[in-house]
Amino acid sequence: MPLSPYDTNLDKNAGNFAALSPLSLIKWASDVYPDRLAVIYDDYRSTWRQTYDRCKQFASALSKLGISRGDTVAIICPNTPAMFEAHYAIPMTGAVINALNTRLDAAAIAFMLEHGEAKVVFVDAEFSEVMADALSRLNKKPVVIDIEDRNVNDSNPIGTIGYEQFLKSGDPNYDWSLPDDEWDAIALSYTSGTTGDPKGVVTHHRGAYLNALGNIVTWPMPHFPRYLWTLPMFHCNGWCFPWTVAAVVGTNVCLRRVDPGVIFPLIKEHNVSHMCGAPIVYNMLINAPEALRDGILHRVKGMIAGAAPPKAVIEGAEKIGIDLTHVYGLTEVYGPASVCAQHPEWEEQGVDTRVQKNGRQGVRYIVQEGMDVLDPETLQPVPRDGETIGEIFFRGNIVMKGYLKNPKATQAAFEGGWFHTGDLAVIDQEGYVKIKDRSKDIIISGGENISTIEIEDVLFTHPNVLAAAVVAKADEKWGEVPCAFVELKNADIETTETEIIDFCRERMARFKCPKAVVFGSLPKTSTGKIQKNVLRERLLSQS
């Protein structure tokens, strides 16, 4: 390539280049607004300077354990200050944060700890029992550190030291540095295992930084918001909002679990301005006793993901003072990577029109380079007619590095220079995407992905199940839930719906289990393949 007249004959150096990393955001917040409130949890308060010092102390303590670039540090914890601090402290050492889903069973957790080769795991007191079970399944165990919490009764420590005592071993003046390469991994997040074991999604500092800032532009978010942590921080690293909140010098209002009886008082007391979550979260708030909202005089901005928000949720949220923005994404794209960007003139239209427009998965995030609906065979764009079905594809800076230790799956995911989502959709004349089906039969229930294949594998181990198929069934509370269609080996042997559901609960996480079971012969193609489209139509005809 010929030289440009603008080449200065000077390589990148510390004076003109720094790797993009969301870790820089907390230092900025601490430098510029040191005394502004960063974290609230019960009666705990911490400023941005204090929080930054704790994160450095946390990182220093990890470094003294030998944790460094490329190591994995896991944490299982609800949305408490420790989980927030971990999103800065762990990457400050060069290590990778692996935030574990608190809804998983011991077998799944054990797989992730082993596959990710976690050297240290932080365990909130509420999850000591399931973690102890998971650790018992490992040949090589990580260092275990207990996170104490006075809100957890009868907790049984399983670690070598408590969290606060561990922090005291570190230096609050720890001299950390940004990564040399912004392509370095920052987080390891596991999918729900759509075909067998979960895949380990590896994301990088550059993408996390850009998406953290992208959230600000997408919503938009002003300076000094009060952000309520209704979205789990383990879910795609809280959609990068642990880092976003630092960039706008907001206040993280932490809470242990989603409960309207706790949420509404927090909104009132702390003047909460922003929150995120799946449809189930907003449904809970909409259906909560009206008295809980007494005294709340301001409106709250809510980001909603998962299945398209139904009319009842959009209308209900408006009535209780929450203005919703619909986003769409996957673990592989840092959480939301598209948004149903709203136009001011929509507000002048009726609720039915607004529901139709806001129910779309939308357009790409400003920090994502490409999103389109393509023919999965030719990778050519489908017509923008709102009818022709193709697959959603992404490309750009907020797409994962790849799957950990899985080059075959990584190669397949990026074939043709696009990331293949597996979600089938249409695109309309306005360029807005609308999901029609999921090619991998993933069920999104309460914001969590559930693999139908995983459930079917369990069902097939039942002694009286001949064949089984699982599809999504609409549910007012969860958006959608698994419904199992079961063909029995011997109809004369009594097998009930309760027995099948209990059988699954003994072998997998409860949230993944079927919520309904239908017995009978399963429709099949001439080659013996079960026709799930017929089963879905049956459910629709019954609704």
Coordinates of C-alpha atoms in Angstrom, one line a residue:
M1 CA 0.0 0.0 0.0
P2 CA 1.5 3.4 -1.0
L3 CA 2.3 5.9 1.7
S4 CA -0.3 8.6 2.4
P5 CA 0.9 12.2 2.6
Y6 CA -0.7 12.1 6.0
D7 CA 1.6 9.4 7.4
T8 CA 3.7 11.1 10.1
N9 CA 6.4 8.5 10.3
L10 CA 5.5 8.1 14.0
D11 CA 4.1 4.9 15.3
K12 CA 1.3 4.8 17.9
N13 CA 2.7 5.6 21.3
A14 CA 1.5 6.5 24.8
G15 CA 1.1 10.1 23.8
N16 CA -1.4 9.5 21.0
F17 CA -3.0 6.1 21.6
A18 CA -4.7 4.2 24.4
A19 CA -6.5 0.9 24.2
L20 CA -10.3 1.2 24.5
S21 CA -11.4 -0.3 27.7
P22 CA -14.4 0.3 30.0
L23 CA -12.0 0.2 32.9
S24 CA -11.0 3.8 32.0
L25 CA -14.5 5.0 32.8
I26 CA -14.4 4.4 36.6
K27 CA -11.1 6.3 36.8
W28 CA -12.6 9.2 35.0
A29 CA -15.7 9.2 37.2
S30 CA -13.4 9.1 40.3
D31 CA -11.2 11.9 39.0
V32 CA -13.9 14.3 37.9
Y33 CA -16.8 13.5 40.4
P34 CA -15.1 11.8 43.3
D35 CA -17.8 12.7 45.9
R36 CA -20.9 11.8 43.9
L37 CA -22.7 8.7 45.1
A38 CA -21.8 5.6 43.1
V39 CA -23.5 2.7 44.9
I40 CA -26.5 2.3 47.2
Y41 CA -27.4 -1.0 48.8
D42 CA -29.7 -1.0 51.9
D43 CA -27.9 1.4 54.2
Y44 CA -24.5 1.1 52.4
R45 CA -23.3 4.1 50.5
S46 CA -20.1 4.5 48.4
T47 CA -18.8 7.5 46.4
W48 CA -17.1 7.1 43.0
R49 CA -13.7 7.7 44.7
Q50 CA -14.4 5.1 47.4
T51 CA -15.7 2.6 44.9
Y52 CA -12.7 3.1 42.6
D53 CA -10.3 2.5 45.6
R54 CA -12.2 -0.6 46.6
C55 CA -11.9 -1.9 43.0
K56 CA -8.2 -1.3 43.0
Q57 CA -7.8 -3.0 46.4
F58 CA -9.8 -6.0 45.1
A59 CA -7.6 -6.2 42.0
S60 CA -4.4 -5.9 44.1
A61 CA -5.7 -8.8 46.3
L62 CA -6.3 -10.9 43.2
S63 CA -2.8 -10.1 41.9
K64 CA -1.3 -11.3 45.2
L65 CA -3.0 -14.6 44.5
G66 CA -1.1 -14.8 41.2
I67 CA -4.1 -13.8 39.0
S68 CA -2.9 -12.1 35.8
R69 CA -3.6 -11.7 32.1
G70 CA -5.7 -14.5 30.6
D71 CA -6.8 -16.1 33.9
T72 CA -10.5 -16.7 34.6
V73 CA -12.1 -15.5 37.8
A74 CA -15.7 -16.6 38.4
I75 CA -18.4 -15.0 40.6
I76 CA -21.9 -16.1 41.5
C77 CA -23.7 -13.2 43.1
P78 CA -26.9 -11.2 42.9
N79 CA -26.9 -7.5 42.1
T80 CA -25.0 -6.3 45.1
P81 CA -21.9 -4.0 45.4
A82 CA -19.5 -7.0 45.2
M83 CA -20.8 -7.9 41.8
F84 CA -20.5 -4.4 40.6
E85 CA -16.9 -4.1 41.9
A86 CA -16.0 -7.4 40.3
H87 CA -16.7 -6.0 36.8
Y88 CA -13.8 -3.5 37.3
A89 CA -11.5 -5.3 39.7
I90 CA -11.1 -8.6 37.9
P91 CA -10.3 -7.1 34.4
M92 CA -7.9 -4.6 36.1
T93 CA -5.5 -7.6 36.7
G94 CA -5.8 -8.6 33.0
A95 CA -8.0 -11.5 34.0
V96 CA -11.4 -12.4 32.6
I97 CA -14.6 -12.1 34.6
N98 CA -17.0 -15.1 34.4
A99 CA -20.3 -14.0 36.0
L100 CA -22.3 -17.1 36.6
N101 CA -26.1 -17.4 36.2
T102 CA -27.6 -17.6 39.7
R103 CA -30.4 -19.8 38.4
L104 CA -28.3 -22.6 37.2
D105 CA -27.9 -26.0 38.9
A106 CA -24.7 -27.6 40.2
A107 CA -24.0 -29.6 37.1
A108 CA -24.1 -26.6 34.8
I109 CA -22.0 -24.5 37.2
A110 CA -19.4 -27.3 37.5
F111 CA -19.1 -27.6 33.7
M112 CA -18.5 -23.8 33.4
L113 CA -15.9 -23.7 36.2
E114 CA -14.1 -26.6 34.6
H115 CA -14.4 -25.4 31.0
G116 CA -13.4 -21.9 31.8
E117 CA -10.6 -23.1 34.1
A118 CA -11.6 -20.6 36.9
K119 CA -8.7 -20.1 39.3
V120 CA -10.8 -18.2 41.8
V121 CA -14.6 -18.1 42.5
F122 CA -16.4 -15.6 44.6
V123 CA -19.6 -17.1 46.2
D124 CA -22.4 -15.0 47.6
A125 CA -23.8 -16.6 50.8
E126 CA -27.2 -17.3 49.2
F127 CA -25.5 -19.7 46.7
S128 CA -23.1 -21.6 49.0
E129 CA -25.1 -24.8 48.8
V130 CA -25.3 -25.1 45.0
M131 CA -21.7 -24.0 44.7
A132 CA -20.5 -26.6 47.2
D133 CA -22.3 -29.2 45.2
A134 CA -20.7 -27.9 42.0
L135 CA -17.2 -27.9 43.5
S136 CA -17.6 -31.5 44.7
R137 CA -17.8 -32.5 41.1
L138 CA -14.4 -30.9 40.1
N139 CA -11.1 -32.7 40.2
K140 CA -9.2 -29.3 40.3
K141 CA -10.9 -26.8 42.5
P142 CA -10.5 -23.0 42.4
V143 CA -9.8 -20.8 45.4
V144 CA -13.2 -20.0 47.0
I145 CA -13.9 -16.7 48.6
D146 CA -17.2 -16.1 50.5
I147 CA -19.2 -12.9 49.9
E148 CA -21.0 -12.3 53.2
D149 CA -24.4 -10.5 53.3
R150 CA -26.5 -9.9 56.4
N151 CA -29.6 -10.4 54.3
V152 CA -28.9 -14.1 54.0
N153 CA -29.8 -16.2 57.0
D154 CA -28.2 -19.5 57.9
S155 CA -25.4 -19.2 55.4
N156 CA -22.7 -21.7 55.5
P157 CA -19.3 -20.4 54.4
I158 CA -17.5 -22.7 52.0
G159 CA -14.4 -20.5 51.2
T160 CA -11.0 -19.9 52.7
I161 CA -11.7 -16.3 53.5
G162 CA -14.5 -13.7 53.5
Y163 CA -14.8 -11.0 50.8
E164 CA -14.2 -8.0 53.1
Q165 CA -11.2 -9.7 54.7
F166 CA -9.9 -10.6 51.3
L167 CA -10.1 -7.0 50.2
K168 CA -8.0 -5.9 53.2
S169 CA -5.1 -7.9 51.8
G170 CA -5.0 -5.6 48.8
D171 CA -3.6 -2.1 48.2
P172 CA -6.1 0.7 47.4
N173 CA -3.3 2.4 45.5
Y174 CA -2.7 -0.6 43.2
D175 CA -1.0 0.5 40.0
W176 CA -3.1 -1.2 37.3
S177 CA -3.0 -0.4 33.6
L178 CA -5.2 -0.6 30.6
P179 CA -4.7 -3.7 28.4
D180 CA -1.9 -3.5 25.8
D181 CA -4.4 -4.8 23.3
E182 CA -8.0 -3.8 23.3
W183 CA -8.8 -7.1 21.7
D184 CA -7.9 -8.8 24.9
A185 CA -10.7 -10.8 26.5
I186 CA -12.7 -9.0 29.3
A187 CA -15.5 -11.4 30.0
L188 CA -16.6 -15.0 29.6
S189 CA -20.3 -15.6 29.4
Y190 CA -22.0 -18.9 28.8
T191 CA -25.0 -19.5 26.6
S192 CA -27.8 -21.7 27.7
G193 CA -26.5 -24.7 25.8
T194 CA -28.7 -24.8 22.7
T195 CA -27.1 -28.0 21.4
G196 CA -25.5 -29.9 24.2
D197 CA -23.1 -28.1 26.6
P198 CA -23.2 -24.3 26.9
K199 CA -20.8 -22.3 24.7
G200 CA -18.4 -19.9 26.3
V201 CA -18.8 -16.5 24.7
V202 CA -15.6 -14.4 24.8
T203 CA -16.0 -10.7 24.6
H204 CA -13.2 -8.0 24.5
H205 CA -12.4 -4.7 26.0
R206 CA -13.0 -2.7 22.8
G207 CA -16.5 -4.1 22.4
A208 CA -17.4 -3.6 26.1
Y209 CA -16.2 0.0 26.0
L210 CA -18.1 0.9 22.8
N211 CA -21.3 -0.8 23.9
A212 CA -21.1 0.9 27.3
L213 CA -21.0 4.2 25.5
G214 CA -23.5 3.0 22.9
N215 CA -26.1 2.5 25.7
I216 CA -25.9 6.2 26.6
V217 CA -26.7 7.3 23.0
T218 CA -29.3 4.6 22.4
W219 CA -31.6 5.4 25.3
P220 CA -30.4 8.3 25.7
M221 CA -29.0 8.7 29.2
P222 CA -28.2 12.0 30.8
H223 CA -25.5 12.7 33.4
F224 CA -26.2 11.6 36.9
P225 CA -29.0 9.0 36.4
R226 CA -30.2 6.8 39.2
Y227 CA -30.0 3.3 37.7
L228 CA -31.9 0.5 39.4
W229 CA -30.3 -3.0 39.0
T230 CA -33.4 -5.1 38.1
L231 CA -31.4 -6.7 35.2
P232 CA -29.0 -9.4 36.5
M233 CA -25.4 -8.4 36.2
F234 CA -24.6 -12.0 35.3
H235 CA -26.7 -11.6 32.1
C236 CA -24.2 -10.5 29.4
N237 CA -22.4 -8.5 32.1
G238 CA -25.6 -6.5 32.7
W239 CA -25.7 -5.5 29.1
C240 CA -22.5 -3.5 29.8
F241 CA -24.4 -1.1 32.2
P242 CA -21.9 -1.6 35.0
W243 CA -19.5 0.4 32.8
T244 CA -22.2 2.7 31.3
V245 CA -23.2 4.0 34.7
A246 CA -19.6 5.1 35.4
A247 CA -19.5 7.0 32.1
V248 CA -22.5 9.1 33.1
V249 CA -21.5 9.3 36.8
G250 CA -24.8 7.7 37.8
T251 CA -25.8 6.0 41.0
N252 CA -26.1 2.2 41.1
V253 CA -29.1 1.3 43.2
C254 CA -28.5 -2.4 44.0
L255 CA -31.0 -4.9 45.1
R256 CA -30.9 -8.6 46.0
R257 CA -33.9 -9.8 44.1
V258 CA -36.7 -8.5 41.9
D259 CA -39.7 -7.8 44.2
P260 CA -42.2 -5.0 43.5
G261 CA -42.5 -4.5 47.3
V262 CA -38.8 -3.5 47.3
I263 CA -38.6 -1.9 43.8
F264 CA -41.3 0.8 44.2
P265 CA -40.0 2.1 47.5
L266 CA -36.5 2.3 46.0
I267 CA -37.8 4.2 43.0
K268 CA -39.5 6.6 45.3
E269 CA -36.7 7.0 47.9
H270 CA -33.8 7.3 45.4
N271 CA -35.6 9.0 42.5
V272 CA -34.7 6.1 40.2
S273 CA -34.6 7.3 36.6
H274 CA -33.6 4.1 34.6
M275 CA -33.9 0.4 34.8
C276 CA -33.7 -2.7 32.5
G277 CA -35.3 -6.1 32.4
A278 CA -37.3 -8.8 30.6
P279 CA -41.0 -8.5 30.1
I280 CA -41.6 -10.5 33.3
V281 CA -40.1 -7.7 35.4
Y282 CA -42.4 -5.1 34.0
N283 CA -45.4 -7.5 34.3
M284 CA -44.7 -7.9 38.0
L285 CA -44.6 -4.1 38.5
I286 CA -47.8 -3.6 36.4
N287 CA -49.7 -6.2 38.4
A288 CA -48.4 -5.1 41.8
P289 CA -50.8 -3.4 44.3
E290 CA -51.4 0.2 43.3
A291 CA -50.7 1.3 46.8
L292 CA -47.0 0.5 46.3
R293 CA -46.7 3.3 43.8
D294 CA -48.1 6.0 46.2
G295 CA -45.8 9.0 46.3
I296 CA -43.9 8.3 43.0
L297 CA -44.4 11.5 41.0
H298 CA -41.8 11.1 38.2
R299 CA -41.6 8.8 35.2
V300 CA -38.9 6.1 34.8
K301 CA -37.2 5.0 31.6
G302 CA -37.3 1.3 31.1
M303 CA -35.3 -0.8 28.6
I304 CA -37.0 -4.1 27.8
A305 CA -35.7 -7.2 25.9
G306 CA -36.7 -10.7 25.3
A307 CA -39.9 -11.5 23.4
A308 CA -41.6 -8.5 21.9
P309 CA -43.5 -6.6 24.6
P310 CA -47.2 -7.4 24.3
K311 CA -49.8 -4.6 24.2
A312 CA -50.7 -5.2 27.8
V313 CA -47.1 -4.6 28.9
I314 CA -46.7 -1.4 26.9
E315 CA -50.0 0.0 28.0
G316 CA -49.5 -1.1 31.6
A317 CA -46.0 0.3 31.8
E318 CA -47.3 3.7 30.5
K319 CA -50.0 3.7 33.1
I320 CA -47.6 3.1 36.0
G321 CA -45.1 5.7 34.8
I322 CA -42.5 3.7 32.9
D323 CA -41.6 4.6 29.3
L324 CA -40.3 1.5 27.5
T325 CA -37.6 1.1 24.9
H326 CA -37.4 -2.3 23.2
V327 CA -34.0 -3.8 22.4
Y328 CA -32.8 -7.1 21.0
G329 CA -29.5 -9.0 21.1
L330 CA -27.7 -12.1 22.2
T331 CA -24.9 -13.0 24.5
E332 CA -22.6 -13.0 21.5
V333 CA -23.2 -9.3 20.9
Y334 CA -22.8 -8.0 24.4
G335 CA -26.5 -8.2 25.1
P336 CA -28.6 -5.6 23.1
A337 CA -27.1 -4.8 19.8
S338 CA -30.3 -3.4 18.1
V339 CA -33.0 -1.0 19.3
C340 CA -36.5 -0.2 18.2
A341 CA -35.4 3.5 17.7
Q342 CA -38.5 5.6 18.5
H343 CA -39.6 8.5 16.4
P344 CA -41.3 11.5 18.1
E345 CA -44.3 11.3 15.8
W346 CA -45.1 7.8 17.1
E347 CA -46.4 9.5 20.3
E348 CA -49.2 11.1 18.4
Q349 CA -50.5 7.8 17.1
G350 CA -52.8 5.3 18.8
V351 CA -51.7 2.6 21.2
D352 CA -52.3 -0.1 18.6
T353 CA -49.9 1.6 16.2
R354 CA -47.3 2.2 18.9
V355 CA -47.5 -1.4 20.0
Q356 CA -46.9 -2.6 16.4
K357 CA -44.0 -0.2 15.9
N358 CA -42.4 -0.7 19.4
G359 CA -42.8 -4.5 19.1
R360 CA -40.1 -4.7 16.4
Q361 CA -36.5 -5.7 17.2
G362 CA -35.5 -2.6 15.3
V363 CA -32.3 -1.3 13.9
R364 CA -28.6 -1.7 14.8
Y365 CA -27.0 0.1 17.8
I366 CA -25.0 3.1 16.7
V367 CA -21.8 1.3 17.7
Q368 CA -22.7 -1.8 15.6
E369 CA -21.5 -1.6 12.0
G370 CA -24.1 -3.9 10.4
M371 CA -27.4 -5.6 11.0
D372 CA -29.5 -7.1 8.3
V373 CA -31.9 -9.9 7.4
L374 CA -30.2 -12.1 4.8
D375 CA -30.9 -15.3 3.0
P376 CA -28.9 -17.8 5.2
E377 CA -27.7 -19.7 2.1
T378 CA -26.7 -16.9 -0.2
L379 CA -26.1 -14.1 2.4
Q380 CA -28.0 -11.7 0.2
P381 CA -30.4 -9.3 1.7
V382 CA -34.1 -10.3 1.6
P383 CA -36.6 -7.8 0.2
R384 CA -37.7 -5.1 2.7
D385 CA -41.3 -6.1 2.4
G386 CA -42.0 -7.2 6.0
E387 CA -43.0 -10.6 4.7
T388 CA -39.9 -12.4 3.3
I389 CA -38.2 -14.4 6.0
G390 CA -34.5 -14.5 6.4
E391 CA -32.0 -14.8 9.2
I392 CA -30.7 -11.9 11.4
F393 CA -27.0 -11.2 10.9
F394 CA -24.7 -8.8 12.8
R395 CA -21.2 -7.5 12.1
G396 CA -19.0 -5.0 13.8
N397 CA -17.2 -4.0 17.0
I398 CA -19.9 -5.3 19.4
V399 CA -19.6 -8.9 18.3
M400 CA -17.8 -11.5 20.4
K401 CA -14.2 -12.7 19.7
G402 CA -15.5 -16.2 19.5
Y403 CA -16.4 -19.3 21.5
L404 CA -13.9 -20.5 24.1
K405 CA -12.1 -23.7 23.1
N406 CA -14.6 -24.2 20.2
P407 CA -13.0 -23.2 16.9
K408 CA -15.6 -25.2 14.9
A409 CA -18.5 -23.4 16.4
T410 CA -16.7 -20.1 16.1
Q411 CA -15.9 -20.6 12.4
A412 CA -19.6 -21.6 11.7
A413 CA -20.9 -18.6 13.6
F414 CA -18.8 -16.1 11.4
E415 CA -19.1 -17.9 8.0
G416 CA -19.3 -15.3 5.3
G417 CA -18.0 -12.4 7.4
W418 CA -21.2 -12.0 9.4
F419 CA -22.3 -13.3 12.8
H420 CA -25.2 -15.8 12.3
T421 CA -27.8 -15.3 15.1
G422 CA -30.0 -18.2 14.1
D423 CA -33.1 -16.0 14.6
L424 CA -35.5 -15.8 11.6
A425 CA -37.0 -12.5 10.9
V426 CA -38.4 -10.1 8.3
I427 CA -37.4 -6.5 7.6
D428 CA -39.8 -3.8 6.6
Q429 CA -39.6 -0.7 4.4
E430 CA -38.3 1.4 7.3
G431 CA -35.4 -1.0 7.8
Y432 CA -36.8 -2.3 11.1
V433 CA -36.3 -6.0 11.9
K434 CA -39.1 -8.2 13.3
I435 CA -38.4 -11.7 14.6
K436 CA -40.8 -14.4 13.3
D437 CA -39.2 -17.6 14.6
R438 CA -36.1 -19.1 16.1
S439 CA -34.2 -21.5 13.9
K440 CA -32.7 -23.2 16.9
D441 CA -36.0 -23.4 18.8
I442 CA -34.7 -21.4 21.7
I443 CA -37.4 -20.4 24.2
I444 CA -36.9 -17.0 25.8
S445 CA -38.6 -17.2 29.2
G446 CA -38.3 -14.3 31.6
G447 CA -35.3 -13.1 29.7
E448 CA -33.5 -16.4 29.9
N449 CA -32.7 -18.6 27.0
I450 CA -34.0 -22.2 27.3
S451 CA -32.9 -24.9 24.9
T452 CA -35.8 -27.2 23.7
I453 CA -33.2 -29.8 22.8
E454 CA -31.9 -29.9 26.4
I455 CA -35.4 -30.5 27.8
E456 CA -36.1 -33.2 25.1
D457 CA -32.9 -35.0 26.1
V458 CA -34.2 -35.3 29.6
L459 CA -37.6 -36.3 28.6
F460 CA -36.2 -39.2 26.5
T461 CA -34.6 -40.7 29.6
H462 CA -38.1 -41.2 31.1
P463 CA -38.8 -45.0 31.0
N464 CA -42.3 -44.5 29.4
V465 CA -41.5 -41.7 26.9
L466 CA -41.3 -42.9 23.3
A467 CA -40.9 -39.5 21.7
A468 CA -40.9 -35.9 22.8
A469 CA -40.9 -32.4 21.4
V470 CA -40.8 -29.0 23.2
V471 CA -42.0 -25.7 21.8
A472 CA -42.7 -22.3 23.3
K473 CA -46.1 -21.6 24.8
A474 CA -47.3 -18.0 25.3
D475 CA -47.4 -17.0 29.0
E476 CA -48.6 -13.8 30.5
K477 CA -46.0 -13.8 33.3
W478 CA -42.9 -15.1 31.6
G479 CA -43.5 -14.1 27.9
E480 CA -43.2 -17.8 26.9
V481 CA -42.6 -21.1 28.6
P482 CA -41.7 -24.6 27.5
C483 CA -44.6 -26.9 26.6
A484 CA -43.7 -30.6 26.1
F485 CA -45.6 -32.9 23.7
V486 CA -45.0 -36.4 24.8
E487 CA -45.7 -39.7 23.0
L488 CA -45.8 -42.6 25.4
K489 CA -44.4 -46.1 24.9
N490 CA -47.3 -47.7 26.8
A491 CA -50.5 -45.8 27.2
D492 CA -51.7 -48.4 29.7
I493 CA -49.0 -47.3 32.2
E494 CA -50.3 -44.3 34.0
T495 CA -48.0 -41.3 33.4
T496 CA -49.3 -37.9 34.4
E497 CA -48.3 -34.3 33.6
T498 CA -47.1 -33.8 37.2
E499 CA -44.9 -36.9 37.0
I500 CA -43.2 -35.7 33.8
I501 CA -42.6 -32.2 35.2
D502 CA -41.2 -33.6 38.5
F503 CA -39.0 -35.9 36.5
C504 CA -37.5 -32.9 34.7
R505 CA -37.1 -30.9 37.9
E506 CA -35.0 -33.6 39.4
R507 CA -32.6 -33.4 36.4
M508 CA -32.3 -29.8 35.4
A509 CA -32.8 -26.2 36.6
R510 CA -36.4 -25.6 37.5
F511 CA -36.8 -22.6 35.2
K512 CA -36.0 -24.8 32.2
C513 CA -38.6 -27.4 33.0
P514 CA -41.9 -27.8 31.0
K515 CA -44.8 -25.8 32.5
A516 CA -47.3 -27.9 30.6
V517 CA -47.4 -31.5 29.1
V518 CA -49.6 -32.7 26.3
F519 CA -49.8 -36.5 25.7
G520 CA -50.5 -38.1 22.3
S521 CA -49.1 -39.1 19.0
L522 CA -46.6 -36.6 17.5
P523 CA -46.9 -35.4 13.9
K524 CA -44.0 -36.5 11.8
T525 CA -42.7 -35.9 8.3
S526 CA -42.2 -38.8 5.9
T527 CA -38.6 -39.1 7.1
G528 CA -39.7 -39.3 10.7
K529 CA -38.9 -35.8 11.8
I530 CA -41.2 -34.3 14.3
Q531 CA -43.2 -31.3 12.9
K532 CA -42.8 -28.6 15.5
N533 CA -44.6 -26.1 13.3
V534 CA -47.8 -28.3 13.7
L535 CA -47.4 -28.3 17.4
R536 CA -47.0 -24.6 17.6
E537 CA -50.2 -24.2 15.5
R538 CA -52.0 -26.5 17.9
L539 CA -51.1 -24.2 20.8
L540 CA -52.1 -21.1 18.9
S541 CA -55.5 -22.6 18.0
Q542 CA -56.1 -23.3 21.7
S543 CA -55.1 -19.8 22.9

